[in-house]
mmCIF file of N, CA, C and O in Angstrom:
data_model
loop_
_atom_site.group_PDB
_atom_site.id
_atom_site.type_symbol
_atom_site.label_atom_id
_atom_site.label_comp_id
_atom_site.label_asym_id
_atom_site.label_seq_id
_atom_site.Cartn_x
_atom_site.Cartn_y
_atom_site.Cartn_z
ATOM 1 N N UNK A 11 123.435 19.398 108.936
ATOM 2 C CA UNK A 11 124.673 19.371 108.174
ATOM 3 C C UNK A 11 124.682 18.093 107.336
ATOM 4 O O UNK A 11 124.427 17.016 107.849
ATOM 5 N N UNK A 12 124.987 18.219 106.066
ATOM 6 C CA UNK A 12 124.915 17.063 105.183
ATOM 7 C C UNK A 12 126.203 16.240 105.183
ATOM 8 O O UNK A 12 127.209 16.618 105.773
ATOM 9 N N UNK A 13 126.130 15.106 104.486
ATOM 10 C CA UNK A 13 127.246 14.157 104.434
ATOM 11 C C UNK A 13 128.518 14.789 103.873
ATOM 12 O O UNK A 13 129.618 14.519 104.353
ATOM 13 N N UNK A 14 128.389 15.637 102.850
ATOM 14 C CA UNK A 14 129.569 16.270 102.245
ATOM 15 C C UNK A 14 130.314 17.139 103.254
ATOM 16 O O UNK A 14 131.537 17.163 103.271
ATOM 17 N N UNK A 15 129.563 17.850 104.100
ATOM 18 C CA UNK A 15 130.193 18.670 105.127
ATOM 19 C C UNK A 15 130.972 17.792 106.105
ATOM 20 O O UNK A 15 132.124 18.082 106.419
ATOM 21 N N UNK A 16 130.342 16.719 106.560
ATOM 22 C CA UNK A 16 131.015 15.822 107.502
ATOM 23 C C UNK A 16 132.270 15.209 106.889
ATOM 24 O O UNK A 16 133.320 15.156 107.535
ATOM 25 N N UNK A 17 132.155 14.775 105.651
ATOM 26 C CA UNK A 17 133.303 14.176 104.964
ATOM 27 C C UNK A 17 134.435 15.194 104.813
ATOM 28 O O UNK A 17 135.602 14.866 105.021
ATOM 29 N N UNK A 18 134.087 16.410 104.467
ATOM 30 C CA UNK A 18 135.101 17.449 104.301
ATOM 31 C C UNK A 18 135.748 17.821 105.633
ATOM 32 O O UNK A 18 136.965 18.015 105.696
ATOM 33 N N UNK A 19 134.950 17.918 106.679
ATOM 34 C CA UNK A 19 135.506 18.218 108.000
ATOM 35 C C UNK A 19 136.477 17.125 108.416
ATOM 36 O O UNK A 19 137.591 17.414 108.873
ATOM 37 N N UNK A 20 136.086 15.871 108.241
ATOM 38 C CA UNK A 20 136.968 14.752 108.596
ATOM 39 C C UNK A 20 138.259 14.795 107.783
ATOM 40 O O UNK A 20 139.344 14.585 108.321
ATOM 41 N N UNK A 21 138.146 15.069 106.483
ATOM 42 C CA UNK A 21 139.329 15.133 105.619
ATOM 43 C C UNK A 21 140.246 16.280 106.041
ATOM 44 O O UNK A 21 141.476 16.121 106.066
ATOM 45 N N UNK A 22 139.666 17.415 106.407
ATOM 46 C CA UNK A 22 140.464 18.557 106.869
ATOM 47 C C UNK A 22 141.202 18.218 108.163
ATOM 48 O O UNK A 22 142.390 18.540 108.312
ATOM 49 N N UNK A 23 140.513 17.579 109.077
ATOM 50 C CA UNK A 23 141.147 17.229 110.356
ATOM 51 C C UNK A 23 142.233 16.172 110.174
ATOM 52 O O UNK A 23 143.288 16.242 110.815
ATOM 53 N N UNK A 24 141.997 15.220 109.288
ATOM 54 C CA UNK A 24 143.026 14.211 109.000
ATOM 55 C C UNK A 24 144.258 14.857 108.371
ATOM 56 O O UNK A 24 145.390 14.533 108.731
ATOM 57 N N UNK A 25 144.042 15.761 107.434
ATOM 58 C CA UNK A 25 145.169 16.446 106.792
ATOM 59 C C UNK A 25 145.900 17.327 107.800
ATOM 60 O O UNK A 25 147.135 17.368 107.820
ATOM 61 N N UNK A 26 145.150 18.016 108.655
ATOM 62 C CA UNK A 26 145.768 18.850 109.687
ATOM 63 C C UNK A 26 146.670 18.005 110.578
ATOM 64 O O UNK A 26 147.820 18.368 110.844
ATOM 65 N N UNK A 27 146.172 16.865 111.018
ATOM 66 C CA UNK A 27 146.969 15.984 111.877
ATOM 67 C C UNK A 27 148.182 15.433 111.147
ATOM 68 O O UNK A 27 149.277 15.366 111.713
ATOM 69 N N UNK A 28 148.016 15.048 109.889
ATOM 70 C CA UNK A 28 149.142 14.532 109.105
ATOM 71 C C UNK A 28 150.194 15.619 108.889
ATOM 72 O O UNK A 28 151.404 15.353 108.970
ATOM 73 N N UNK A 29 149.742 16.844 108.643
ATOM 74 C CA UNK A 29 150.677 17.966 108.468
ATOM 75 C C UNK A 29 151.441 18.238 109.760
ATOM 76 O O UNK A 29 152.655 18.469 109.734
ATOM 77 N N UNK A 30 150.739 18.227 110.866
ATOM 78 C CA UNK A 30 151.406 18.462 112.152
ATOM 79 C C UNK A 30 152.428 17.372 112.452
ATOM 80 O O UNK A 30 153.538 17.670 112.901
ATOM 81 N N UNK A 31 152.073 16.117 112.190
ATOM 82 C CA UNK A 31 153.005 15.016 112.415
ATOM 83 C C UNK A 31 154.210 15.136 111.482
ATOM 84 O O UNK A 31 155.356 14.933 111.900
ATOM 85 N N UNK A 32 153.964 15.480 110.235
ATOM 86 C CA UNK A 32 155.054 15.644 109.274
ATOM 87 C C UNK A 32 155.985 16.767 109.709
ATOM 88 O O UNK A 32 157.210 16.641 109.636
ATOM 89 N N UNK A 33 155.413 17.854 110.163
ATOM 90 C CA UNK A 33 156.217 18.989 110.619
ATOM 91 C C UNK A 33 157.142 18.575 111.764
ATOM 92 O O UNK A 33 158.351 18.790 111.711
ATOM 93 N N UNK A 34 156.569 17.972 112.777
ATOM 94 C CA UNK A 34 157.352 17.565 113.951
ATOM 95 C C UNK A 34 158.393 16.521 113.563
ATOM 96 O O UNK A 34 159.556 16.593 113.984
ATOM 97 N N UNK A 35 157.994 15.563 112.750
ATOM 98 C CA UNK A 35 158.922 14.512 112.329
ATOM 99 C C UNK A 35 160.032 15.067 111.446
ATOM 100 O O UNK A 35 161.183 14.637 111.544
ATOM 101 N N UNK A 36 159.709 16.024 110.598
ATOM 102 C CA UNK A 36 160.718 16.620 109.715
ATOM 103 C C UNK A 36 161.775 17.382 110.513
ATOM 104 O O UNK A 36 162.944 17.413 110.123
ATOM 105 N N UNK A 37 161.369 17.978 111.614
ATOM 106 C CA UNK A 37 162.336 18.688 112.457
ATOM 107 C C UNK A 37 163.391 17.757 113.030
ATOM 108 O O UNK A 37 164.476 18.198 113.401
ATOM 109 N N UNK A 38 163.088 16.480 113.084
ATOM 110 C CA UNK A 38 164.014 15.487 113.626
ATOM 111 C C UNK A 38 164.922 14.880 112.563
ATOM 112 O O UNK A 38 165.806 14.094 112.882
ATOM 113 N N UNK A 39 164.694 15.233 111.305
ATOM 114 C CA UNK A 39 165.502 14.686 110.214
ATOM 115 C C UNK A 39 166.866 15.381 110.155
ATOM 116 O O UNK A 39 167.042 16.490 110.664
ATOM 117 N N UNK A 40 167.785 14.734 109.499
ATOM 118 C CA UNK A 40 169.168 15.198 109.448
ATOM 119 C C UNK A 40 169.332 16.485 108.634
ATOM 120 O O UNK A 40 169.965 17.432 109.081
ATOM 121 N N UNK A 41 168.762 16.535 107.439
ATOM 122 C CA UNK A 41 168.994 17.656 106.536
ATOM 123 C C UNK A 41 167.784 18.586 106.500
ATOM 124 O O UNK A 41 166.922 18.481 105.628
ATOM 125 N N UNK A 42 167.729 19.508 107.446
ATOM 126 C CA UNK A 42 166.603 20.437 107.523
ATOM 127 C C UNK A 42 166.526 21.369 106.314
ATOM 128 O O UNK A 42 165.436 21.766 105.910
ATOM 129 N N UNK A 43 167.659 21.692 105.738
ATOM 130 C CA UNK A 43 167.667 22.584 104.578
ATOM 131 C C UNK A 43 166.896 21.951 103.419
ATOM 132 O O UNK A 43 166.168 22.641 102.707
ATOM 133 N N UNK A 44 167.015 20.655 103.266
ATOM 134 C CA UNK A 44 166.298 19.942 102.217
ATOM 135 C C UNK A 44 164.788 19.968 102.459
ATOM 136 O O UNK A 44 164.000 19.960 101.519
ATOM 137 N N UNK A 45 164.388 20.043 103.715
ATOM 138 C CA UNK A 45 162.978 19.997 104.088
ATOM 139 C C UNK A 45 162.380 21.375 104.376
ATOM 140 O O UNK A 45 161.270 21.476 104.885
ATOM 141 N N UNK A 46 163.102 22.429 104.057
ATOM 142 C CA UNK A 46 162.651 23.793 104.367
ATOM 143 C C UNK A 46 161.243 24.071 103.835
ATOM 144 O O UNK A 46 160.366 24.522 104.565
ATOM 145 N N UNK A 47 161.010 23.809 102.560
ATOM 146 C CA UNK A 47 159.691 24.070 101.980
ATOM 147 C C UNK A 47 158.635 23.144 102.568
ATOM 148 O O UNK A 47 157.486 23.546 102.767
ATOM 149 N N UNK A 48 159.015 21.939 102.844
ATOM 150 C CA UNK A 48 158.104 20.983 103.480
ATOM 151 C C UNK A 48 157.676 21.499 104.851
ATOM 152 O O UNK A 48 156.480 21.485 105.182
ATOM 153 N N UNK A 49 158.620 21.970 105.619
ATOM 154 C CA UNK A 49 158.313 22.504 106.953
ATOM 155 C C UNK A 49 157.367 23.697 106.862
ATOM 156 O O UNK A 49 156.376 23.777 107.595
ATOM 157 N N UNK A 50 157.654 24.596 105.968
ATOM 158 C CA UNK A 50 156.816 25.791 105.813
ATOM 159 C C UNK A 50 155.401 25.422 105.376
ATOM 160 O O UNK A 50 154.413 25.879 105.955
ATOM 161 N N UNK A 51 155.313 24.585 104.362
ATOM 162 C CA UNK A 51 153.998 24.238 103.828
ATOM 163 C C UNK A 51 153.162 23.401 104.799
ATOM 164 O O UNK A 51 151.944 23.575 104.867
ATOM 165 N N UNK A 52 153.797 22.509 105.531
ATOM 166 C CA UNK A 52 153.012 21.701 106.477
ATOM 167 C C UNK A 52 152.422 22.581 107.574
ATOM 168 O O UNK A 52 151.291 22.355 107.999
ATOM 169 N N UNK A 53 153.160 23.585 108.023
ATOM 170 C CA UNK A 53 152.615 24.500 109.048
ATOM 171 C C UNK A 53 151.448 25.298 108.487
ATOM 172 O O UNK A 53 150.406 25.426 109.113
ATOM 173 N N UNK A 54 151.637 25.874 107.319
ATOM 174 C CA UNK A 54 150.583 26.673 106.704
ATOM 175 C C UNK A 54 149.352 25.824 106.412
ATOM 176 O O UNK A 54 148.217 26.232 106.687
ATOM 177 N N UNK A 55 149.568 24.657 105.872
ATOM 178 C CA UNK A 55 148.468 23.776 105.499
ATOM 179 C C UNK A 55 147.697 23.313 106.736
ATOM 180 O O UNK A 55 146.458 23.279 106.718
ATOM 181 N N UNK A 56 148.397 22.976 107.802
ATOM 182 C CA UNK A 56 147.721 22.554 109.033
ATOM 183 C C UNK A 56 146.814 23.664 109.548
ATOM 184 O O UNK A 56 145.667 23.410 109.944
ATOM 185 N N UNK A 57 147.304 24.885 109.532
ATOM 186 C CA UNK A 57 146.493 26.013 109.999
ATOM 187 C C UNK A 57 145.267 26.234 109.110
ATOM 188 O O UNK A 57 144.165 26.466 109.608
ATOM 189 N N UNK A 58 145.449 26.144 107.808
ATOM 190 C CA UNK A 58 144.338 26.353 106.883
ATOM 191 C C UNK A 58 143.320 25.224 107.000
ATOM 192 O O UNK A 58 142.110 25.464 106.983
ATOM 193 N N UNK A 59 143.791 23.994 107.146
ATOM 194 C CA UNK A 59 142.870 22.864 107.318
ATOM 195 C C UNK A 59 142.063 23.011 108.606
ATOM 196 O O UNK A 59 140.860 22.727 108.625
ATOM 197 N N UNK A 60 142.708 23.444 109.658
ATOM 198 C CA UNK A 60 142.006 23.665 110.923
ATOM 199 C C UNK A 60 140.935 24.733 110.759
ATOM 200 O O UNK A 60 139.790 24.566 111.202
ATOM 201 N N UNK A 61 141.288 25.813 110.116
ATOM 202 C CA UNK A 61 140.338 26.907 109.867
ATOM 203 C C UNK A 61 139.161 26.423 109.019
ATOM 204 O O UNK A 61 138.000 26.734 109.295
ATOM 205 N N UNK A 62 139.456 25.636 107.993
ATOM 206 C CA UNK A 62 138.396 25.120 107.125
ATOM 207 C C UNK A 62 137.456 24.207 107.906
ATOM 208 O O UNK A 62 136.228 24.321 107.781
ATOM 209 N N UNK A 63 138.005 23.318 108.715
ATOM 210 C CA UNK A 63 137.166 22.411 109.506
ATOM 211 C C UNK A 63 136.273 23.191 110.462
ATOM 212 O O UNK A 63 135.073 22.905 110.590
ATOM 213 N N UNK A 64 136.836 24.183 111.118
ATOM 214 C CA UNK A 64 136.049 25.003 112.045
ATOM 215 C C UNK A 64 134.957 25.778 111.306
ATOM 216 O O UNK A 64 133.818 25.860 111.780
ATOM 217 N N UNK A 65 135.297 26.330 110.170
ATOM 218 C CA UNK A 65 134.341 27.108 109.394
ATOM 219 C C UNK A 65 133.205 26.232 108.883
ATOM 220 O O UNK A 65 132.039 26.631 108.928
ATOM 221 N N UNK A 66 133.540 25.054 108.407
ATOM 222 C CA UNK A 66 132.509 24.131 107.940
ATOM 223 C C UNK A 66 131.608 23.705 109.093
ATOM 224 O O UNK A 66 130.402 23.584 108.931
ATOM 225 N N UNK A 67 132.205 23.495 110.239
ATOM 226 C CA UNK A 67 131.433 23.111 111.412
ATOM 227 C C UNK A 67 130.442 24.182 111.838
ATOM 228 O O UNK A 67 129.364 23.879 112.360
ATOM 229 N N UNK A 68 130.805 25.420 111.617
ATOM 230 C CA UNK A 68 129.911 26.533 111.953
ATOM 231 C C UNK A 68 128.914 26.830 110.844
ATOM 232 O O UNK A 68 127.977 27.594 111.039
ATOM 233 N N UNK A 69 129.135 26.265 109.669
ATOM 234 C CA UNK A 69 128.241 26.510 108.549
ATOM 235 C C UNK A 69 128.350 27.917 107.996
ATOM 236 O O UNK A 69 127.354 28.513 107.580
ATOM 237 N N UNK A 70 129.544 28.446 107.957
ATOM 238 C CA UNK A 70 129.757 29.804 107.473
ATOM 239 C C UNK A 70 129.335 29.978 106.017
ATOM 240 O O UNK A 70 129.394 29.038 105.224
ATOM 241 N N UNK A 71 128.921 31.169 105.694
ATOM 242 C CA UNK A 71 128.539 31.477 104.316
ATOM 243 C C UNK A 71 129.751 31.544 103.388
ATOM 244 O O UNK A 71 129.610 31.605 102.171
ATOM 245 N N UNK A 72 130.941 31.524 103.961
ATOM 246 C CA UNK A 72 132.169 31.598 103.176
ATOM 247 C C UNK A 72 132.793 30.223 102.948
ATOM 248 O O UNK A 72 133.947 30.113 102.546
ATOM 249 N N UNK A 73 132.031 29.168 103.193
ATOM 250 C CA UNK A 73 132.552 27.800 103.113
ATOM 251 C C UNK A 73 133.191 27.493 101.756
ATOM 252 O O UNK A 73 134.270 26.901 101.698
ATOM 253 N N UNK A 74 132.554 27.890 100.685
ATOM 254 C CA UNK A 74 133.095 27.581 99.357
ATOM 255 C C UNK A 74 134.468 28.216 99.148
ATOM 256 O O UNK A 74 135.398 27.559 98.670
ATOM 257 N N UNK A 75 134.605 29.471 99.533
ATOM 258 C CA UNK A 75 135.885 30.162 99.363
ATOM 259 C C UNK A 75 136.961 29.587 100.277
ATOM 260 O O UNK A 75 138.117 29.433 99.884
ATOM 261 N N UNK A 76 136.585 29.260 101.493
ATOM 262 C CA UNK A 76 137.546 28.697 102.440
ATOM 263 C C UNK A 76 137.986 27.315 101.968
ATOM 264 O O UNK A 76 139.175 26.976 102.028
ATOM 265 N N UNK A 77 137.043 26.526 101.459
ATOM 266 C CA UNK A 77 137.388 25.200 100.946
ATOM 267 C C UNK A 77 138.278 25.295 99.714
ATOM 268 O O UNK A 77 139.168 24.464 99.523
ATOM 269 N N UNK A 78 138.066 26.302 98.885
ATOM 270 C CA UNK A 78 138.929 26.499 97.723
ATOM 271 C C UNK A 78 140.365 26.790 98.170
ATOM 272 O O UNK A 78 141.319 26.222 97.638
ATOM 273 N N UNK A 79 140.514 27.656 99.160
ATOM 274 C CA UNK A 79 141.841 27.952 99.699
ATOM 275 C C UNK A 79 142.469 26.705 100.309
ATOM 276 O O UNK A 79 143.648 26.420 100.092
ATOM 277 N N UNK A 80 141.684 25.954 101.062
ATOM 278 C CA UNK A 80 142.190 24.738 101.691
ATOM 279 C C UNK A 80 142.650 23.741 100.624
ATOM 280 O O UNK A 80 143.713 23.122 100.772
ATOM 281 N N UNK A 81 141.879 23.581 99.567
ATOM 282 C CA UNK A 81 142.266 22.666 98.490
ATOM 283 C C UNK A 81 143.589 23.089 97.863
ATOM 284 O O UNK A 81 144.474 22.255 97.625
ATOM 285 N N UNK A 82 143.751 24.382 97.622
ATOM 286 C CA UNK A 82 145.007 24.883 97.038
ATOM 287 C C UNK A 82 146.189 24.632 97.968
ATOM 288 O O UNK A 82 147.258 24.206 97.529
ATOM 289 N N UNK A 83 146.004 24.901 99.258
ATOM 290 C CA UNK A 83 147.081 24.682 100.230
ATOM 291 C C UNK A 83 147.434 23.205 100.314
ATOM 292 O O UNK A 83 148.617 22.834 100.355
ATOM 293 N N UNK A 84 146.415 22.360 100.339
ATOM 294 C CA UNK A 84 146.659 20.920 100.424
ATOM 295 C C UNK A 84 147.361 20.391 99.180
ATOM 296 O O UNK A 84 148.248 19.533 99.283
ATOM 297 N N UNK A 85 146.993 20.883 98.017
ATOM 298 C CA UNK A 85 147.652 20.449 96.785
ATOM 299 C C UNK A 85 149.120 20.856 96.776
ATOM 300 O O UNK A 85 149.992 20.076 96.389
ATOM 301 N N UNK A 86 149.405 22.073 97.229
ATOM 302 C CA UNK A 86 150.800 22.539 97.286
ATOM 303 C C UNK A 86 151.595 21.709 98.291
ATOM 304 O O UNK A 86 152.732 21.310 98.017
ATOM 305 N N UNK A 87 150.991 21.443 99.440
ATOM 306 C CA UNK A 87 151.665 20.654 100.470
ATOM 307 C C UNK A 87 151.909 19.226 99.972
ATOM 308 O O UNK A 87 152.985 18.672 100.177
ATOM 309 N N UNK A 88 150.929 18.648 99.317
ATOM 310 C CA UNK A 88 151.071 17.289 98.792
ATOM 311 C C UNK A 88 152.180 17.207 97.752
ATOM 312 O O UNK A 88 152.961 16.246 97.738
ATOM 313 N N UNK A 89 152.262 18.214 96.882
ATOM 314 C CA UNK A 89 153.331 18.235 95.873
ATOM 315 C C UNK A 89 154.701 18.254 96.544
ATOM 316 O O UNK A 89 155.606 17.513 96.161
ATOM 317 N N UNK A 90 154.845 19.112 97.548
ATOM 318 C CA UNK A 90 156.145 19.224 98.215
ATOM 319 C C UNK A 90 156.472 17.977 99.018
ATOM 320 O O UNK A 90 157.558 17.429 98.904
ATOM 321 N N UNK A 91 155.543 17.527 99.832
ATOM 322 C CA UNK A 91 155.808 16.346 100.664
ATOM 323 C C UNK A 91 156.028 15.107 99.807
ATOM 324 O O UNK A 91 156.802 14.228 100.176
ATOM 325 N N UNK A 92 155.358 15.045 98.665
ATOM 326 C CA UNK A 92 155.520 13.905 97.768
ATOM 327 C C UNK A 92 156.925 13.771 97.203
ATOM 328 O O UNK A 92 157.302 12.703 96.724
ATOM 329 N N UNK A 93 157.710 14.828 97.272
ATOM 330 C CA UNK A 93 159.093 14.800 96.781
ATOM 331 C C UNK A 93 160.036 14.056 97.727
ATOM 332 O O UNK A 93 161.145 13.706 97.343
ATOM 333 N N UNK A 94 159.596 13.858 98.966
ATOM 334 C CA UNK A 94 160.474 13.287 99.989
ATOM 335 C C UNK A 94 160.069 11.848 100.297
ATOM 336 O O UNK A 94 158.890 11.517 100.331
ATOM 337 N N UNK A 95 161.071 11.007 100.527
ATOM 338 C CA UNK A 95 160.814 9.587 100.747
ATOM 339 C C UNK A 95 160.482 9.236 102.187
ATOM 340 O O UNK A 95 160.209 8.079 102.480
ATOM 341 N N UNK A 96 160.499 10.202 103.067
ATOM 342 C CA UNK A 96 160.184 9.921 104.467
ATOM 343 C C UNK A 96 158.730 9.442 104.576
ATOM 344 O O UNK A 96 157.843 9.961 103.892
ATOM 345 N N UNK A 97 158.507 8.473 105.434
ATOM 346 C CA UNK A 97 157.161 7.932 105.612
ATOM 347 C C UNK A 97 156.168 9.022 106.027
ATOM 348 O O UNK A 97 155.043 9.075 105.532
ATOM 349 N N UNK A 98 156.598 9.915 106.911
ATOM 350 C CA UNK A 98 155.698 10.982 107.369
ATOM 351 C C UNK A 98 155.361 11.949 106.245
ATOM 352 O O UNK A 98 154.251 12.466 106.185
ATOM 353 N N UNK A 99 156.279 12.189 105.342
ATOM 354 C CA UNK A 99 156.004 13.064 104.199
ATOM 355 C C UNK A 99 155.015 12.408 103.238
ATOM 356 O O UNK A 99 154.091 13.068 102.749
ATOM 357 N N UNK A 100 155.203 11.125 102.975
ATOM 358 C CA UNK A 100 154.299 10.417 102.076
ATOM 359 C C UNK A 100 152.887 10.340 102.657
ATOM 360 O O UNK A 100 151.898 10.528 101.942
ATOM 361 N N UNK A 101 152.782 10.095 103.968
ATOM 362 C CA UNK A 101 151.471 10.041 104.618
ATOM 363 C C UNK A 101 150.797 11.410 104.575
ATOM 364 O O UNK A 101 149.580 11.508 104.360
ATOM 365 N N UNK A 102 151.561 12.444 104.749
ATOM 366 C CA UNK A 102 151.028 13.802 104.686
ATOM 367 C C UNK A 102 150.528 14.105 103.281
ATOM 368 O O UNK A 102 149.434 14.651 103.108
ATOM 369 N N UNK A 103 151.306 13.745 102.281
ATOM 370 C CA UNK A 103 150.903 13.994 100.890
ATOM 371 C C UNK A 103 149.585 13.289 100.588
ATOM 372 O O UNK A 103 148.690 13.878 99.966
ATOM 373 N N UNK A 104 149.445 12.062 101.025
ATOM 374 C CA UNK A 104 148.211 11.308 100.775
ATOM 375 C C UNK A 104 147.018 11.951 101.477
ATOM 376 O O UNK A 104 145.943 12.090 100.883
ATOM 377 N N UNK A 105 147.184 12.336 102.735
ATOM 378 C CA UNK A 105 146.088 12.970 103.483
ATOM 379 C C UNK A 105 145.706 14.307 102.856
ATOM 380 O O UNK A 105 144.521 14.644 102.766
ATOM 381 N N UNK A 106 146.700 15.042 102.405
ATOM 382 C CA UNK A 106 146.421 16.340 101.779
ATOM 383 C C UNK A 106 145.686 16.183 100.456
ATOM 384 O O UNK A 106 144.793 16.977 100.141
ATOM 385 N N UNK A 107 146.020 15.154 99.688
ATOM 386 C CA UNK A 107 145.305 14.925 98.435
ATOM 387 C C UNK A 107 143.849 14.553 98.690
ATOM 388 O O UNK A 107 142.953 15.017 97.975
ATOM 389 N N UNK A 108 143.600 13.747 99.708
ATOM 390 C CA UNK A 108 142.215 13.408 100.062
ATOM 391 C C UNK A 108 141.449 14.653 100.504
ATOM 392 O O UNK A 108 140.291 14.855 100.138
ATOM 393 N N UNK A 109 142.099 15.489 101.276
ATOM 394 C CA UNK A 109 141.470 16.715 101.746
ATOM 395 C C UNK A 109 141.190 17.658 100.576
ATOM 396 O O UNK A 109 140.112 18.247 100.496
ATOM 397 N N UNK A 110 142.136 17.794 99.689
ATOM 398 C CA UNK A 110 141.948 18.667 98.527
ATOM 399 C C UNK A 110 140.755 18.206 97.704
ATOM 400 O O UNK A 110 139.936 19.024 97.263
ATOM 401 N N UNK A 111 140.627 16.904 97.521
ATOM 402 C CA UNK A 111 139.495 16.364 96.763
ATOM 403 C C UNK A 111 138.174 16.681 97.462
ATOM 404 O O UNK A 111 137.219 17.136 96.820
ATOM 405 N N UNK A 112 138.122 16.461 98.765
ATOM 406 C CA UNK A 112 136.892 16.741 99.520
ATOM 407 C C UNK A 112 136.566 18.232 99.499
ATOM 408 O O UNK A 112 135.398 18.620 99.365
ATOM 409 N N UNK A 113 137.584 19.060 99.608
ATOM 410 C CA UNK A 113 137.354 20.510 99.622
ATOM 411 C C UNK A 113 136.974 21.020 98.237
ATOM 412 O O UNK A 113 136.184 21.978 98.133
ATOM 413 N N UNK A 114 137.484 20.430 97.198
ATOM 414 C CA UNK A 114 137.095 20.841 95.834
ATOM 415 C C UNK A 114 135.595 20.608 95.641
ATOM 416 O O UNK A 114 134.914 21.430 95.028
ATOM 417 N N UNK A 115 135.087 19.506 96.170
ATOM 418 C CA UNK A 115 133.651 19.229 96.067
ATOM 419 C C UNK A 115 132.869 20.311 96.793
ATOM 420 O O UNK A 115 131.858 20.804 96.286
ATOM 421 N N UNK A 116 133.344 20.708 97.969
ATOM 422 C CA UNK A 116 132.653 21.735 98.755
ATOM 423 C C UNK A 116 132.749 23.110 98.097
ATOM 424 O O UNK A 116 131.847 23.914 98.216
ATOM 425 N N UNK A 117 133.845 23.374 97.405
ATOM 426 C CA UNK A 117 134.038 24.706 96.830
ATOM 427 C C UNK A 117 133.139 24.955 95.630
ATOM 428 O O UNK A 117 132.928 26.106 95.251
ATOM 429 N N UNK A 118 132.598 23.903 95.047
ATOM 430 C CA UNK A 118 131.686 24.088 93.909
ATOM 431 C C UNK A 118 130.237 23.819 94.302
ATOM 432 O O UNK A 118 129.339 23.977 93.492
ATOM 433 N N UNK A 119 130.040 23.404 95.551
ATOM 434 C CA UNK A 119 128.675 23.092 96.003
ATOM 435 C C UNK A 119 127.870 24.352 96.267
ATOM 436 O O UNK A 119 128.332 25.408 96.463
#
């Protein structure tokens, strides 16, 4: 397995963890209605990042397509989380942008 795979797996796992933390932390915030899209996207993104990391680890022939989906999910999650000033949302947005960048490289490889 080459360096790009390892980097992408690490980025996916970091984004998955950041999404999970953001989700749990957002549930504790006062205005859940304001965070509705954030909650939805962090759950979806965490699941997709986990799937991408597992798929890359197995060396699936569908890695490029899975990484493309992961990049799209991470970009959407980063856009939404970036709208909120909560520390957990900002950390999630940053992790998702790093993951999207790593997955974009894998999707064209």
